[in-house]
Short mmCIF file of N, CA and C in Angstrom, two decimals:
data_model
loop_
_atom_site.label_atom_id
_atom_site.label_comp_id
_atom_site.label_asym_id
_atom_site.label_seq_id
_atom_site.Cartn_x
_atom_site.Cartn_y
_atom_site.Cartn_z
N UNK A 181 0.80 -1.18 0.00
CA UNK A 181 0.00 0.00 0.00
C UNK A 181 0.86 1.26 0.00
N UNK A 182 2.15 1.09 0.04
CA UNK A 182 3.01 2.25 0.01
C UNK A 182 2.86 2.94 -1.34
N UNK A 183 2.83 4.24 -1.32
CA UNK A 183 2.74 5.00 -2.54
C UNK A 183 1.31 5.22 -3.02
N UNK A 184 0.33 4.62 -2.35
CA UNK A 184 -1.06 4.81 -2.73
C UNK A 184 -1.66 5.93 -1.89
N UNK A 185 -2.54 6.67 -2.51
CA UNK A 185 -3.25 7.68 -1.74
C UNK A 185 -4.37 7.00 -0.96
N UNK A 186 -4.84 7.60 0.12
CA UNK A 186 -5.95 7.01 0.88
C UNK A 186 -7.18 6.77 0.01
N UNK A 187 -7.41 7.63 -0.97
CA UNK A 187 -8.56 7.46 -1.86
C UNK A 187 -8.44 6.14 -2.63
N UNK A 188 -7.24 5.82 -3.13
CA UNK A 188 -7.03 4.56 -3.84
C UNK A 188 -7.29 3.37 -2.93
N UNK A 189 -6.87 3.48 -1.69
CA UNK A 189 -7.08 2.41 -0.72
C UNK A 189 -8.57 2.19 -0.48
N UNK A 190 -9.31 3.27 -0.32
CA UNK A 190 -10.75 3.17 -0.10
C UNK A 190 -11.42 2.55 -1.31
N UNK A 191 -11.03 2.95 -2.51
CA UNK A 191 -11.61 2.39 -3.72
C UNK A 191 -11.32 0.90 -3.84
N UNK A 192 -10.10 0.49 -3.51
CA UNK A 192 -9.73 -0.91 -3.59
C UNK A 192 -10.54 -1.72 -2.59
N UNK A 193 -10.71 -1.20 -1.38
CA UNK A 193 -11.48 -1.93 -0.36
C UNK A 193 -12.95 -2.01 -0.77
N UNK A 194 -13.48 -0.95 -1.32
CA UNK A 194 -14.87 -0.94 -1.78
C UNK A 194 -15.08 -1.98 -2.87
N UNK A 195 -14.12 -2.07 -3.79
CA UNK A 195 -14.21 -3.08 -4.86
C UNK A 195 -14.14 -4.49 -4.26
N UNK A 196 -13.28 -4.68 -3.29
CA UNK A 196 -13.15 -5.97 -2.61
C UNK A 196 -14.47 -6.36 -1.94
N UNK A 197 -15.10 -5.41 -1.26
CA UNK A 197 -16.39 -5.66 -0.61
C UNK A 197 -17.46 -6.04 -1.63
N UNK A 198 -17.47 -5.36 -2.75
CA UNK A 198 -18.44 -5.65 -3.80
C UNK A 198 -18.28 -7.07 -4.31
N UNK A 199 -17.05 -7.49 -4.53
CA UNK A 199 -16.77 -8.85 -5.01
C UNK A 199 -17.23 -9.87 -3.98
N UNK A 200 -16.92 -9.63 -2.71
CA UNK A 200 -17.31 -10.58 -1.67
C UNK A 200 -18.82 -10.70 -1.54
N UNK A 201 -19.54 -9.61 -1.72
CA UNK A 201 -21.00 -9.63 -1.61
C UNK A 201 -21.62 -10.46 -2.74
N UNK A 202 -20.92 -10.61 -3.86
CA UNK A 202 -21.44 -11.37 -4.99
C UNK A 202 -21.16 -12.86 -4.86
N UNK A 203 -20.26 -13.24 -3.98
CA UNK A 203 -19.87 -14.64 -3.83
C UNK A 203 -20.91 -15.40 -3.00
N UNK A 204 -21.13 -16.64 -3.38
CA UNK A 204 -22.03 -17.52 -2.64
C UNK A 204 -21.25 -18.70 -2.09
N UNK A 205 -21.61 -19.13 -0.92
CA UNK A 205 -21.00 -20.32 -0.30
C UNK A 205 -19.48 -20.19 -0.21
N UNK A 206 -19.02 -19.06 0.26
CA UNK A 206 -17.59 -18.81 0.38
C UNK A 206 -17.11 -19.29 1.74
N UNK A 207 -15.97 -19.96 1.75
CA UNK A 207 -15.34 -20.40 2.99
C UNK A 207 -13.94 -19.79 3.02
N UNK A 208 -13.64 -19.09 4.09
CA UNK A 208 -12.30 -18.54 4.25
C UNK A 208 -11.49 -19.53 5.08
N UNK A 209 -10.33 -19.91 4.58
CA UNK A 209 -9.51 -20.91 5.26
C UNK A 209 -8.10 -20.38 5.43
N UNK A 210 -7.50 -20.73 6.54
CA UNK A 210 -6.09 -20.40 6.76
C UNK A 210 -5.26 -21.51 6.14
N UNK A 211 -4.35 -21.14 5.30
CA UNK A 211 -3.49 -22.12 4.64
C UNK A 211 -2.20 -22.24 5.45
N UNK A 212 -1.90 -23.46 5.91
CA UNK A 212 -0.69 -23.62 6.73
C UNK A 212 0.57 -23.39 5.89
N UNK A 213 1.59 -22.87 6.54
CA UNK A 213 2.86 -22.65 5.85
C UNK A 213 3.59 -23.98 5.70
N UNK A 214 4.09 -24.22 4.51
CA UNK A 214 4.96 -25.37 4.26
C UNK A 214 6.17 -24.86 3.49
N UNK A 215 7.29 -25.51 3.68
CA UNK A 215 8.49 -25.10 2.95
C UNK A 215 8.32 -25.36 1.46
N UNK A 216 7.57 -26.42 1.14
CA UNK A 216 7.37 -26.78 -0.25
C UNK A 216 6.15 -26.04 -0.80
N UNK A 217 6.40 -25.16 -1.73
CA UNK A 217 5.32 -24.36 -2.33
C UNK A 217 4.28 -25.24 -3.02
N UNK A 218 4.72 -26.35 -3.60
CA UNK A 218 3.79 -27.25 -4.29
C UNK A 218 2.79 -27.87 -3.33
N UNK A 219 3.21 -28.14 -2.10
CA UNK A 219 2.28 -28.70 -1.10
C UNK A 219 1.15 -27.71 -0.81
N UNK A 220 1.50 -26.44 -0.69
CA UNK A 220 0.46 -25.41 -0.45
C UNK A 220 -0.47 -25.31 -1.65
N UNK A 221 0.10 -25.35 -2.85
CA UNK A 221 -0.71 -25.25 -4.06
C UNK A 221 -1.67 -26.43 -4.17
N UNK A 222 -1.21 -27.63 -3.82
CA UNK A 222 -2.09 -28.81 -3.86
C UNK A 222 -3.24 -28.66 -2.87
N UNK A 223 -2.94 -28.15 -1.69
CA UNK A 223 -3.98 -27.95 -0.68
C UNK A 223 -5.02 -26.94 -1.17
N UNK A 224 -4.56 -25.83 -1.70
CA UNK A 224 -5.48 -24.80 -2.20
C UNK A 224 -6.33 -25.36 -3.34
N UNK A 225 -5.71 -26.08 -4.26
CA UNK A 225 -6.46 -26.66 -5.38
C UNK A 225 -7.49 -27.66 -4.90
N UNK A 226 -7.17 -28.44 -3.88
CA UNK A 226 -8.14 -29.41 -3.36
C UNK A 226 -9.31 -28.70 -2.68
N UNK A 227 -9.06 -27.56 -2.06
CA UNK A 227 -10.14 -26.79 -1.43
C UNK A 227 -11.06 -26.17 -2.48
N UNK A 228 -10.50 -25.77 -3.60
CA UNK A 228 -11.29 -25.12 -4.65
C UNK A 228 -12.23 -26.12 -5.31
N UNK A 229 -11.77 -27.34 -5.48
CA UNK A 229 -12.60 -28.37 -6.13
C UNK A 229 -13.74 -28.68 -5.26
#
């Protein structure tokens, strides 16, 4: 967010809120840290399916 004006930040957050309001059956999950990036990608892909 460095270099952005507060107005840009507000607009970005507003856009984010709009997108979230359009989503149905959304689940927010914490993705555990792993040293292997592929392991994280596999977990995320399995959650999306």
